[in-house]
Tab-separated table of C-alpha atoms and ligand atoms in Angstrom:
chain	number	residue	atom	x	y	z
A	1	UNK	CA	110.512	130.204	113.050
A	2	UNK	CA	112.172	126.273	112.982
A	3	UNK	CA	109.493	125.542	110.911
A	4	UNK	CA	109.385	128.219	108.689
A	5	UNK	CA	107.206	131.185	107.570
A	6	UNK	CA	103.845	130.124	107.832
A	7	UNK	CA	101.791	133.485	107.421
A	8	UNK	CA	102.701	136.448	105.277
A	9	UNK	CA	101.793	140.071	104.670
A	10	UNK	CA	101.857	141.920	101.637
A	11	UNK	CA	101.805	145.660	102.158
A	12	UNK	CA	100.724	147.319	98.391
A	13	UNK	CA	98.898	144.902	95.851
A	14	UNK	CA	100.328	146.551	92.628
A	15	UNK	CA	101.965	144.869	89.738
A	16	UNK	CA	104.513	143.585	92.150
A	17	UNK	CA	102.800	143.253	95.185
A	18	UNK	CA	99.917	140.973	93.573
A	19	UNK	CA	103.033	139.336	91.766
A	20	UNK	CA	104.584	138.247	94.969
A	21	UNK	CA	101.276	137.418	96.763
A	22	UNK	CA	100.785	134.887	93.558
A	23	UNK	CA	103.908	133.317	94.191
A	24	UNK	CA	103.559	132.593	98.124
A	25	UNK	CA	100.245	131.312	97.918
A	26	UNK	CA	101.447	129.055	94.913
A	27	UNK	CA	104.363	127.612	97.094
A	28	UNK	CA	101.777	126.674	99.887
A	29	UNK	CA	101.675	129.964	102.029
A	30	UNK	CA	98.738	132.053	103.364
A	31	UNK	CA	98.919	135.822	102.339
A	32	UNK	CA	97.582	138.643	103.525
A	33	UNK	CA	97.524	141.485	100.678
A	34	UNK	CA	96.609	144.848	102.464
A	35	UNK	CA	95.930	147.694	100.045
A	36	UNK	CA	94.436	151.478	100.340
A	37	UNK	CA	90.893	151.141	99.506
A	38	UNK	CA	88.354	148.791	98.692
A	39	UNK	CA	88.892	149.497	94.390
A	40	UNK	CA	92.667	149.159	95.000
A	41	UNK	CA	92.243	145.742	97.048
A	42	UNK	CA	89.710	144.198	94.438
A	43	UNK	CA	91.943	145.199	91.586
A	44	UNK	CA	94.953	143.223	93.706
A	45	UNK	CA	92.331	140.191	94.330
A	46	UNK	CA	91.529	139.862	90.315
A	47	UNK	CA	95.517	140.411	89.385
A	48	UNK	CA	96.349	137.571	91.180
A	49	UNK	CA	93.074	135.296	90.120
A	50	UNK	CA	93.968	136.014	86.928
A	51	UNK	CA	97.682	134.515	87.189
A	52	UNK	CA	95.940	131.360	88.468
A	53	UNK	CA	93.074	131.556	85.809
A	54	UNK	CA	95.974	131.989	82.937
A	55	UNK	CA	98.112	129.003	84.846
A	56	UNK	CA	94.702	126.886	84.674
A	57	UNK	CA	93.778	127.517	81.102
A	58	UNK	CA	97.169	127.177	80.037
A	59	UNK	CA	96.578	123.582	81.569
A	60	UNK	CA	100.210	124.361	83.971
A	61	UNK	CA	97.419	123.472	87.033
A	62	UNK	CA	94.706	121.592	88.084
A	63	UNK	CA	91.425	123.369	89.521
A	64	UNK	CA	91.883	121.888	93.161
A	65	UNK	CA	95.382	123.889	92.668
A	66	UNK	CA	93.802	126.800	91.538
A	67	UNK	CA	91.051	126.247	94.545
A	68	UNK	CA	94.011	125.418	97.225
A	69	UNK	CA	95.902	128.470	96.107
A	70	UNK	CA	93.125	131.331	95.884
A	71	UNK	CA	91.999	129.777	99.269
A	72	UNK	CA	95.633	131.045	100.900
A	73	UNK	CA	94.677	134.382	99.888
A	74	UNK	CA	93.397	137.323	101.821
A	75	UNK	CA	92.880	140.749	100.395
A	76	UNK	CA	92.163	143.556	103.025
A	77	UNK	CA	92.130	147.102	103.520
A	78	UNK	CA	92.875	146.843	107.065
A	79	UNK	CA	96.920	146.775	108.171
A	80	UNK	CA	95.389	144.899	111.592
A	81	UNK	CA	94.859	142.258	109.511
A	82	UNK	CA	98.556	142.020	109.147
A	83	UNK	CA	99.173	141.081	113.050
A	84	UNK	CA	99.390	137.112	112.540
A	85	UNK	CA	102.901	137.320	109.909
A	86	UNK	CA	105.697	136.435	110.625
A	87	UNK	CA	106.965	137.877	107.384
A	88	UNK	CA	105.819	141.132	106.332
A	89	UNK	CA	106.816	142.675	102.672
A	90	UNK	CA	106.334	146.122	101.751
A	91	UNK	CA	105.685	146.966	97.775
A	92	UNK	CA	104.429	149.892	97.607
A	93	UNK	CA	105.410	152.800	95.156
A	94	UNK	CA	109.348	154.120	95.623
A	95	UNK	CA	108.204	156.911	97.563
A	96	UNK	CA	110.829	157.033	100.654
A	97	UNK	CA	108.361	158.627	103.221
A	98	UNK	CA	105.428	156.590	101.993
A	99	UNK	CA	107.700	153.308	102.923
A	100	UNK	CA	108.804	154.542	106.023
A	101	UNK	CA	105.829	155.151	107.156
A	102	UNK	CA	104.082	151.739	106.742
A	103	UNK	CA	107.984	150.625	108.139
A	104	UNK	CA	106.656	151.735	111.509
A	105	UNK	CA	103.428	151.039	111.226
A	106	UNK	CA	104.198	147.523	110.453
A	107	UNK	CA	106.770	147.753	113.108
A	108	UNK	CA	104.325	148.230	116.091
A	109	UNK	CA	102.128	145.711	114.570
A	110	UNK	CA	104.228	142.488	114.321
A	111	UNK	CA	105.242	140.338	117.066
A	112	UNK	CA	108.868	141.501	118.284
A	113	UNK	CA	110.248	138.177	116.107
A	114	UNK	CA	109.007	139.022	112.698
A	115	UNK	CA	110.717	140.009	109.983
A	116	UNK	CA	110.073	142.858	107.462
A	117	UNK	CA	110.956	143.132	104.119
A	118	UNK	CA	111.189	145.804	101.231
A	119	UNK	CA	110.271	145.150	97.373
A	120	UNK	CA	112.386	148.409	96.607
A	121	UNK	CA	114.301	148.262	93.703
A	122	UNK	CA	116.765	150.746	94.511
A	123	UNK	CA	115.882	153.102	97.532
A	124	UNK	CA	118.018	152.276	101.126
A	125	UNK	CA	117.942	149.302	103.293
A	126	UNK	CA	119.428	151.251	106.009
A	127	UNK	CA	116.880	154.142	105.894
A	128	UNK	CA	113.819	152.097	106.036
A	129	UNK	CA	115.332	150.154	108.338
A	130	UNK	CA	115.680	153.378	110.539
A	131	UNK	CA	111.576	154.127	110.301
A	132	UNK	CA	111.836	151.073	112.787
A	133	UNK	CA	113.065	149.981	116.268
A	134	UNK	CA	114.507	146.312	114.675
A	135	UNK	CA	116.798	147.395	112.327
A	136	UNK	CA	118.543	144.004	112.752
A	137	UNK	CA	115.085	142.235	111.385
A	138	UNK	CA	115.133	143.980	108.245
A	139	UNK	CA	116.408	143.764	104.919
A	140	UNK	CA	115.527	143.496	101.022
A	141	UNK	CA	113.841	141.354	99.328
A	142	UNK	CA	113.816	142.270	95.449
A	143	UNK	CA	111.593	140.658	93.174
A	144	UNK	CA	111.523	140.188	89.479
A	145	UNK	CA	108.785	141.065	87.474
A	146	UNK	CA	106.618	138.395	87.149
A	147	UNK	CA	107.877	136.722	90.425
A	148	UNK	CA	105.689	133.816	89.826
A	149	UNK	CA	108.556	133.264	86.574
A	150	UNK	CA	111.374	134.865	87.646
A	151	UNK	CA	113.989	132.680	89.620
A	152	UNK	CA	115.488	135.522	91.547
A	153	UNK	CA	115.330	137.225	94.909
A	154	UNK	CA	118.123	139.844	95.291
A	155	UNK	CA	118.366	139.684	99.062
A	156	UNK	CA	119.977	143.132	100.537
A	157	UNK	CA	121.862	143.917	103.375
A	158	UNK	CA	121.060	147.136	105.299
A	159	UNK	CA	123.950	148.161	107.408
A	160	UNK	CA	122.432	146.780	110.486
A	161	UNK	CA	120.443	143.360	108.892
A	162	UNK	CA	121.645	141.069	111.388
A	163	UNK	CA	123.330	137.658	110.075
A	164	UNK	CA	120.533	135.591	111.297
A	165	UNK	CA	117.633	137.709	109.461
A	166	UNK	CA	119.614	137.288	105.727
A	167	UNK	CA	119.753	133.248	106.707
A	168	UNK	CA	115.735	133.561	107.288
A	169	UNK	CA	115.038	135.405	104.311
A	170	UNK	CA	117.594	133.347	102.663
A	171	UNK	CA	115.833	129.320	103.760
A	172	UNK	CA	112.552	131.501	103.227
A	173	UNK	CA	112.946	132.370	99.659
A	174	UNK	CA	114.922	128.955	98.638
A	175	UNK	CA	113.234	126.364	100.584
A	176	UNK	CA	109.731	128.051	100.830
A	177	UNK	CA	109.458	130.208	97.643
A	178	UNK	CA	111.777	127.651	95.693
A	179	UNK	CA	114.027	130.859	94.439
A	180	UNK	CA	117.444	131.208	93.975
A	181	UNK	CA	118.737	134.322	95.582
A	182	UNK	CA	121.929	136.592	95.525
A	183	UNK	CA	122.868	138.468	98.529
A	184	UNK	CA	123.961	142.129	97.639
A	185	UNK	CA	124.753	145.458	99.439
A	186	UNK	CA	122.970	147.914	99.855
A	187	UNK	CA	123.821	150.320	96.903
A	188	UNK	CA	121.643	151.901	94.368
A	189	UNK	CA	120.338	149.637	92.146
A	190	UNK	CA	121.603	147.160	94.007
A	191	UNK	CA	122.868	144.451	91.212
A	192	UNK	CA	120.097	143.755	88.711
A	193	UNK	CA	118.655	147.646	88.373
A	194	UNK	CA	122.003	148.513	88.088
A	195	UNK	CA	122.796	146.732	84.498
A	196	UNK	CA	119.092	146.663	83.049
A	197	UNK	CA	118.799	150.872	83.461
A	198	UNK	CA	121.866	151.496	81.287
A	199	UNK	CA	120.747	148.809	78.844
A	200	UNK	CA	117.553	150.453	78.315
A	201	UNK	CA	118.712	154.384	78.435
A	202	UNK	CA	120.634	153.666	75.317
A	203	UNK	CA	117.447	152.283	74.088
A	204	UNK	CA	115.420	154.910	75.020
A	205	UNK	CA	117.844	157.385	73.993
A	206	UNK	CA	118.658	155.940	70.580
A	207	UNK	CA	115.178	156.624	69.266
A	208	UNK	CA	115.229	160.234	70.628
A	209	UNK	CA	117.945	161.150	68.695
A	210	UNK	CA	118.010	159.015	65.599
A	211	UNK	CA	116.327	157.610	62.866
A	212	UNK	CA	116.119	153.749	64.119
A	213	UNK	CA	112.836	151.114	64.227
A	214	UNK	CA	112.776	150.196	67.568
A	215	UNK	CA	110.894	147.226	66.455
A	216	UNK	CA	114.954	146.513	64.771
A	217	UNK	CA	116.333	147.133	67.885
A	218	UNK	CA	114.193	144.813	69.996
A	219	UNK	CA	114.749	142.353	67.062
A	220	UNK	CA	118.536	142.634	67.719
A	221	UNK	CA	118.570	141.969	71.163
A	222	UNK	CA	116.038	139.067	70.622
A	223	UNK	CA	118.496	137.843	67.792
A	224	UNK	CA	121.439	137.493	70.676
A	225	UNK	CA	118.849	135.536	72.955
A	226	UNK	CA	117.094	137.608	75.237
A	227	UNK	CA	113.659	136.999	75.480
A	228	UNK	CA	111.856	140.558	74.919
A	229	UNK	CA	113.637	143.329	73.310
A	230	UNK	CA	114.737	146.434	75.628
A	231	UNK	CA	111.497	147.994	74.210
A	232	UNK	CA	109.035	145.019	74.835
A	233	UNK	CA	110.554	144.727	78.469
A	234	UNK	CA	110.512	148.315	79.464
A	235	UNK	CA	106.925	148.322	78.453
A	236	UNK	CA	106.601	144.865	80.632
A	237	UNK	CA	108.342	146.340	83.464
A	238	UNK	CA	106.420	149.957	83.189
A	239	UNK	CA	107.698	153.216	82.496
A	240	UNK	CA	106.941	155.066	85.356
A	241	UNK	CA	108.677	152.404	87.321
A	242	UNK	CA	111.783	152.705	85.220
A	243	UNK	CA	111.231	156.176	85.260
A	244	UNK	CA	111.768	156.671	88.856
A	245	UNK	CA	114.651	153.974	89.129
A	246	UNK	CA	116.223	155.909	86.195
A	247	UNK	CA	115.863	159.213	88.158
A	248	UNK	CA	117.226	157.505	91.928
A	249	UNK	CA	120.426	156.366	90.047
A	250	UNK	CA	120.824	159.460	87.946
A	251	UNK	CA	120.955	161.461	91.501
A	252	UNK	CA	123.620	158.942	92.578
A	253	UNK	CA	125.803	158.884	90.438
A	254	UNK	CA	125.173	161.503	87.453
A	255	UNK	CA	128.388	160.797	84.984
A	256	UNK	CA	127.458	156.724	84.408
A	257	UNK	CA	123.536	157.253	84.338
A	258	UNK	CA	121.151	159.506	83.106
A	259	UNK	CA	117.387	160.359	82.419
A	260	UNK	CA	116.081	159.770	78.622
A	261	UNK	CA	113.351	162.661	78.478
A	262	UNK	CA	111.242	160.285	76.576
A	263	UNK	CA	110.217	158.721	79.874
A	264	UNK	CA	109.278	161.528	81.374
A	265	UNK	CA	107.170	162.382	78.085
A	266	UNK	CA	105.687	158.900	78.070
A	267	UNK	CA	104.560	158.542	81.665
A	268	UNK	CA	103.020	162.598	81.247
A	269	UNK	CA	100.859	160.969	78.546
A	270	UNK	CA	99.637	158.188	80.302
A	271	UNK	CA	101.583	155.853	78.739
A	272	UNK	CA	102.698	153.200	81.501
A	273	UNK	CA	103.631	150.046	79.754
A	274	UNK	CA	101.514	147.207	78.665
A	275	UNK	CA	100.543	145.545	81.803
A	276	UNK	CA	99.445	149.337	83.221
A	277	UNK	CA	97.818	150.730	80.655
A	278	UNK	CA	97.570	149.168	77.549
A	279	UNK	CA	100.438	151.186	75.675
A	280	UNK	CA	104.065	152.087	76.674
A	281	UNK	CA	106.535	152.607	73.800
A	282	UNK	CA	104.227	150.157	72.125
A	283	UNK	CA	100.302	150.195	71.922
A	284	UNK	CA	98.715	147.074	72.786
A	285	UNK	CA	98.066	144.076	71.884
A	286	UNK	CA	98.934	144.561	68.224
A	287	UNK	CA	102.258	146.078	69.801
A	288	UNK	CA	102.715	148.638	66.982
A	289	UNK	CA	104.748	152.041	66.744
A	290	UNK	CA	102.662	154.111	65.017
A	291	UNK	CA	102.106	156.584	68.051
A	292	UNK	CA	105.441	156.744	69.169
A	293	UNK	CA	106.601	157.643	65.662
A	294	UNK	CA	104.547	160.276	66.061
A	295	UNK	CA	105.634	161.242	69.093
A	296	UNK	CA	109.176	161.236	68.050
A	297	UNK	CA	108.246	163.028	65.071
A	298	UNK	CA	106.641	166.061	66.696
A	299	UNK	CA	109.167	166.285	69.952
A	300	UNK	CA	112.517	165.527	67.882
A	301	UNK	CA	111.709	166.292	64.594
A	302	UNK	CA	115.837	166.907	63.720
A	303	UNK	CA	116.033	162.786	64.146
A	304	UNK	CA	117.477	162.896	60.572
A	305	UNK	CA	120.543	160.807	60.915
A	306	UNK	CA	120.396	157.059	60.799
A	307	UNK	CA	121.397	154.896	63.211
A	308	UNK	CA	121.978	150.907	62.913
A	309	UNK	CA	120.473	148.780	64.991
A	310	UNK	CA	122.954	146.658	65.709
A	311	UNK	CA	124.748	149.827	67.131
A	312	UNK	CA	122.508	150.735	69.078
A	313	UNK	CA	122.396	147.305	71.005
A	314	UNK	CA	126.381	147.377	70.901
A	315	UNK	CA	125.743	150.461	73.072
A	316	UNK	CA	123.163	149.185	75.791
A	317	UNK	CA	125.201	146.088	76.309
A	318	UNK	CA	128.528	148.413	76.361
A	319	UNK	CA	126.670	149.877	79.074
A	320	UNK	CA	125.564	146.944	81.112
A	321	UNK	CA	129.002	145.069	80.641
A	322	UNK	CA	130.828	148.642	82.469
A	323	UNK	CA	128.377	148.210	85.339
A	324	UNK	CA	128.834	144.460	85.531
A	325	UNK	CA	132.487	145.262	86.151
A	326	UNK	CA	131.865	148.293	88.197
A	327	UNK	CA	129.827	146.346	90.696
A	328	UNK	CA	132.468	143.516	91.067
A	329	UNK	CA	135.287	146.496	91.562
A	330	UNK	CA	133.215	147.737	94.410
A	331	UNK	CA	132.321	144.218	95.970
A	332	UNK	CA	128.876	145.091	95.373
A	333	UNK	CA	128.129	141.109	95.018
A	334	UNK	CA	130.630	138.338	94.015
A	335	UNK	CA	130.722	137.676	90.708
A	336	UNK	CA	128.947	134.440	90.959
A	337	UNK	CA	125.989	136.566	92.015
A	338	UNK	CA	126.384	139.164	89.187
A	339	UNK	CA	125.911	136.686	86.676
A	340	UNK	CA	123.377	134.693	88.476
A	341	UNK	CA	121.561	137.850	88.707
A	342	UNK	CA	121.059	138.753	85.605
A	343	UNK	CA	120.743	135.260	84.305
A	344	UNK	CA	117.620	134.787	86.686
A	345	UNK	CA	116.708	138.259	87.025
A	346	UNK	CA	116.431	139.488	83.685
A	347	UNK	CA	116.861	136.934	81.581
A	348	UNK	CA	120.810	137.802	80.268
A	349	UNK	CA	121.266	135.289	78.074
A	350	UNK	CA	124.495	132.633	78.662
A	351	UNK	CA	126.060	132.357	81.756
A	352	UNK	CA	126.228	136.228	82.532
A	353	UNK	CA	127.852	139.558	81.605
A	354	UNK	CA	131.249	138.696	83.094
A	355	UNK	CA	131.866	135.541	81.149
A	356	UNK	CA	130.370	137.049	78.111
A	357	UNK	CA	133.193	139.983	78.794
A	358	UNK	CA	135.528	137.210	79.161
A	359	UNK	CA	134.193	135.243	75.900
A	360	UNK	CA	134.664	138.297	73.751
A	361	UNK	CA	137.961	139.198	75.471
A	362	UNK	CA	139.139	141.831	77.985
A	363	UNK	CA	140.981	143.685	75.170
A	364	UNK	CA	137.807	144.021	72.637
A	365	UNK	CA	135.819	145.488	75.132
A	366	UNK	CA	138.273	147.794	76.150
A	367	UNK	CA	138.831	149.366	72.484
A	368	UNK	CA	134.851	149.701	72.291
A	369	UNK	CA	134.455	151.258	75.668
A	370	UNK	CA	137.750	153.644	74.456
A	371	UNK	CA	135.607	154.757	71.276
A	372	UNK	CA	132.675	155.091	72.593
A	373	UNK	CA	133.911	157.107	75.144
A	374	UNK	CA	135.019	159.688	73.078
A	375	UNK	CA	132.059	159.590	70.826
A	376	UNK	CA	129.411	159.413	73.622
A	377	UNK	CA	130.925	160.263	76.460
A	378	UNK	CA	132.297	159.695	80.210
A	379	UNK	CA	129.406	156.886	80.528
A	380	UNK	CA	131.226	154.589	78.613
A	381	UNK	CA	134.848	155.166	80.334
A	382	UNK	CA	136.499	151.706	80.676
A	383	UNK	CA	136.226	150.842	84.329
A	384	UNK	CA	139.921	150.438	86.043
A	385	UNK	CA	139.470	146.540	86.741
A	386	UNK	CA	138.893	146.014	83.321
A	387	UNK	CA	142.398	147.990	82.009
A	388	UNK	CA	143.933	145.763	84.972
A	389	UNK	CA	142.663	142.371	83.809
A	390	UNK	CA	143.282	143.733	79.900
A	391	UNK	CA	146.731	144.257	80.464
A	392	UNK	CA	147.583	140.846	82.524
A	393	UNK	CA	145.247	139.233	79.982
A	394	UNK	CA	143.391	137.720	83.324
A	395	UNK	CA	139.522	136.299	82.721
A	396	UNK	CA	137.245	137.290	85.543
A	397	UNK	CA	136.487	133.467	85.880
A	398	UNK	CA	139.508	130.636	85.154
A	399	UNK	CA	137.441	127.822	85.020
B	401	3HC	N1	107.003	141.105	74.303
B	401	3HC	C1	106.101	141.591	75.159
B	401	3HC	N2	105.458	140.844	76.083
B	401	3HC	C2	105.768	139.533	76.133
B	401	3HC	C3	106.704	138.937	75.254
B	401	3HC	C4	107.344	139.796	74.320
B	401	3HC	N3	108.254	139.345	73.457
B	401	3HC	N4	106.794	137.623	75.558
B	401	3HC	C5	105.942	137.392	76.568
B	401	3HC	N5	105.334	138.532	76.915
B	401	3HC	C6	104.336	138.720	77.986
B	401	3HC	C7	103.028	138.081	77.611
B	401	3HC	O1	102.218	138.987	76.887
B	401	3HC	C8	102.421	137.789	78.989
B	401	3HC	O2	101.866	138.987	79.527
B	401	3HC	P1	100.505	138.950	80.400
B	401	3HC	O3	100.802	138.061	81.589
B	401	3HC	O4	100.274	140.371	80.769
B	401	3HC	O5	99.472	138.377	79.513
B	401	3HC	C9	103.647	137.449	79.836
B	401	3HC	O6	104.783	138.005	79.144
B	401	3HC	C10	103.844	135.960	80.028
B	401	3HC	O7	103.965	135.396	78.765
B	401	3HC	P2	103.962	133.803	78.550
B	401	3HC	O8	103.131	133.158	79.585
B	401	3HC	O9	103.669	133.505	77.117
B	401	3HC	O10	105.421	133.379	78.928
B	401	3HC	P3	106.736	133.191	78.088
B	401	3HC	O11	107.039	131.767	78.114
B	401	3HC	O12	106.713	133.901	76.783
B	401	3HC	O13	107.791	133.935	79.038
B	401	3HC	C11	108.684	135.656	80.400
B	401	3HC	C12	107.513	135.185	79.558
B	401	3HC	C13	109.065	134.640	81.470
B	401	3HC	C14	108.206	136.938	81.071
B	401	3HC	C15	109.938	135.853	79.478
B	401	3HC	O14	109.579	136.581	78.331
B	401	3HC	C16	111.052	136.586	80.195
B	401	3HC	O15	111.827	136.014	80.913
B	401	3HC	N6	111.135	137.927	79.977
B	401	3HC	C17	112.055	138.773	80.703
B	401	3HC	C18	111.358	139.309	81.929
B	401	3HC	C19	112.260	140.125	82.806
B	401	3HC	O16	113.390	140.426	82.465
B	401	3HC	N7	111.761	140.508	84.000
B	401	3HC	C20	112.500	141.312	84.931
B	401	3HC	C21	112.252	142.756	84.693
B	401	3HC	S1	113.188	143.805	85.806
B	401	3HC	C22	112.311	143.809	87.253
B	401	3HC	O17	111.272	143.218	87.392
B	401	3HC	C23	112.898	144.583	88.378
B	401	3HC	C24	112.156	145.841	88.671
B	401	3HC	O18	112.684	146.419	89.849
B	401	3HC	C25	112.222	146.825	87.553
């Protein structure tokens, strides 16, 4: 592979898969998207035509572009068609035996040499690695939602990813896919997951219990800089996705995550997100609230007590800020990456959590985290490399 990844496979043409299909044949790579049926694979083809379409209308490309790129594309329903890549990545729904078994299928497909890759956003390196006979040729390779924007690629280390397969992916994803990437271990969540779920259960959660507009909630978090509020992005991203994420890190580690029910409710109703089906927490386009104030209203009609806004989004970043730090206590990426990864990944606005944490001070942070610890509980607790750098008065960066 001196040359590079010429050829690659998609395995799943969903909102993801399609995404990432987009973005290789955009940087000059031929793609082969394989999906379940013939419905599933022309749904796939017309996803990623219409990211080209939008690009051309928009006037971002030309129509030989548009021409050059849809000609990289294949669509099939056939994983033989797969055979000729040298990359293969899997994105699929998180269902572990669903994965592992396109893992091995994959594995007796591809020349001895090629590399496969998952999309997972949380579920094991090491596990789907097992599914195969080259553990040492695979690894994740997390994309952000819509890859062809997003200037990330969490790249994750399974315990057996060999050193030589992460610098692949790595020139891969830089040089070919022009994306900056972060490497990070294999953990749940990984890095990104791991902030954005907290974030948006105290979303989520807010509006079960109280009497808040989430409309004033996503205004708040707009108002500090990120681009969609928590409600406009969950809906972007899709609730059963979050959902399930929400769920995998739950059963990890119970006392710092948890499940808002109003997920669950959601998704039962058939209530994906925008991109999915049309309405989410929102209904779309107009993006109002009217049906999940009623919703709330019949499911939690004791919602009586108000709740500010600006609370509310105190609380999701209170809980992104205790992951930030939590991942950097257990070397779960080096801080450069943590901030780089949700700068690129999700659009944190400034640097990234750890210098905001060191902006507002080490000591501030600490008092909220105390309080809301006792109001809200052990999900809040002040992690112990923040009481170490509070009482040394130490920034995480000196610069
Ligand atoms: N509310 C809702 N939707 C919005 C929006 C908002 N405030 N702003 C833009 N959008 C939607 C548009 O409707 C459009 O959707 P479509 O493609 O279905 O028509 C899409 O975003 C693109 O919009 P634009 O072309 O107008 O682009 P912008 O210049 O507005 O930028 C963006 C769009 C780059 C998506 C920017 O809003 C952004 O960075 N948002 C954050 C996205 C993000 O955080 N993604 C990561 C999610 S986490 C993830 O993917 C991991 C997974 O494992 C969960």
């Amino acid at each position: 592979m001196e040359h590079g990844i010429s050829r690659i496979g998609v395995v799943g043409g969903g909102l993801m898969g399609s995404g990432i299909a987009a973005l290789a044949v955009y940087r000059g790579i031929a793609v082969t998207v394989r999906e379940e049926t013939p419905e599933l694979a022309d749904r796939a083809y017309h996803a990623i035509e219409k990211v080209f379409g939008d690009l051309l209308q928009k006037g971002k490309i030309d129509n030989l572009t548009y021409l050059q790129c849809m000609g990289l594309l294949e669509v099939t329903t056939d994983m033989r068609d797969l055979r000729g890549a040298n990359l293969a990545v899997e994105a699929v729904s998180e269902r572990l035996d669903i994965k592992e078994k396109i893992f091995a299928e994959l594995d007796a497909l591809l020349a001895p040499n090629a590399i496969i890759a998952s999309n997972t956003s949380s579920l094991p390196i090491a596990q789907l690695a097992a599914a195969t006979a080259r553990p040492d040729r695979v690894l994740g390779m997390h994309f952000f939602n819509p890859p062809i924007r997003m200037d990330l690629v969490e790249l994750v280390r399974g315990a057996e990813t060999s050193k030589i397969t992460m610098s692949i992916a790595e020139a891969f994803c830089r040089e070919q896919l022009q994306r900056q990437t972060i490497r990070v271990t294999d953990r749940p969540g990984f890095i990104v997951n791991r902030l954005l779920i907290p974030y948006f259960n105290e979303a989520a959660l807010a509006i079960e219990l109280y009497d808040v507009d989430p409309h004033q909630i996503d205004a708040e978090a707009k108002a500090y800089g990120w681009p969609m509020g928590p409600f406009e992005l969950l809906d972007f991203v899709g609730i059963d996705t979050t959902l399930w994420i929400a769920e995998f890190l739950n059963e990890s580690c119970a006392n710092r995550f948890f499940v808002p029910p109003l997920y669950r409710l959601l998704a039962e109703q058939g209530r994906m997100g925008a991109r999915k089906t049309g309405t989410g927490f929102y209904t779309y386009p107009s993006r109002d609230s009217q049906h999940l104030e009623a919703l709330l209203a019949k499911r939690y009609p004791h919602r009586n007590e108000r709740m500010d806004a600006k609370h509310v989004f105190d609380r999701m970043m209170c809980a992104l800020y205790v992951q930030a730090i939590e991942a950097l206590e257990e070397e779960a990426a080096s801080a450069a990456d943590i901030e780089l990864g949700a700068k690129n990944g999700i659009a944190f606005p400034g640097i990234g959590p750890l210098h905001a944490i060191d902006a507002m001070g080490h000591g501030k942070l600490l008092w909220m985290l105390r309080d809301m610890e006792r109001t809200y509980g052990p999900r809040f607790a002040p992690p112990e490399l923040l009481k170490r750098h509070s009482a040394c008065e130490a920034p995480f960066f000196s610069e």
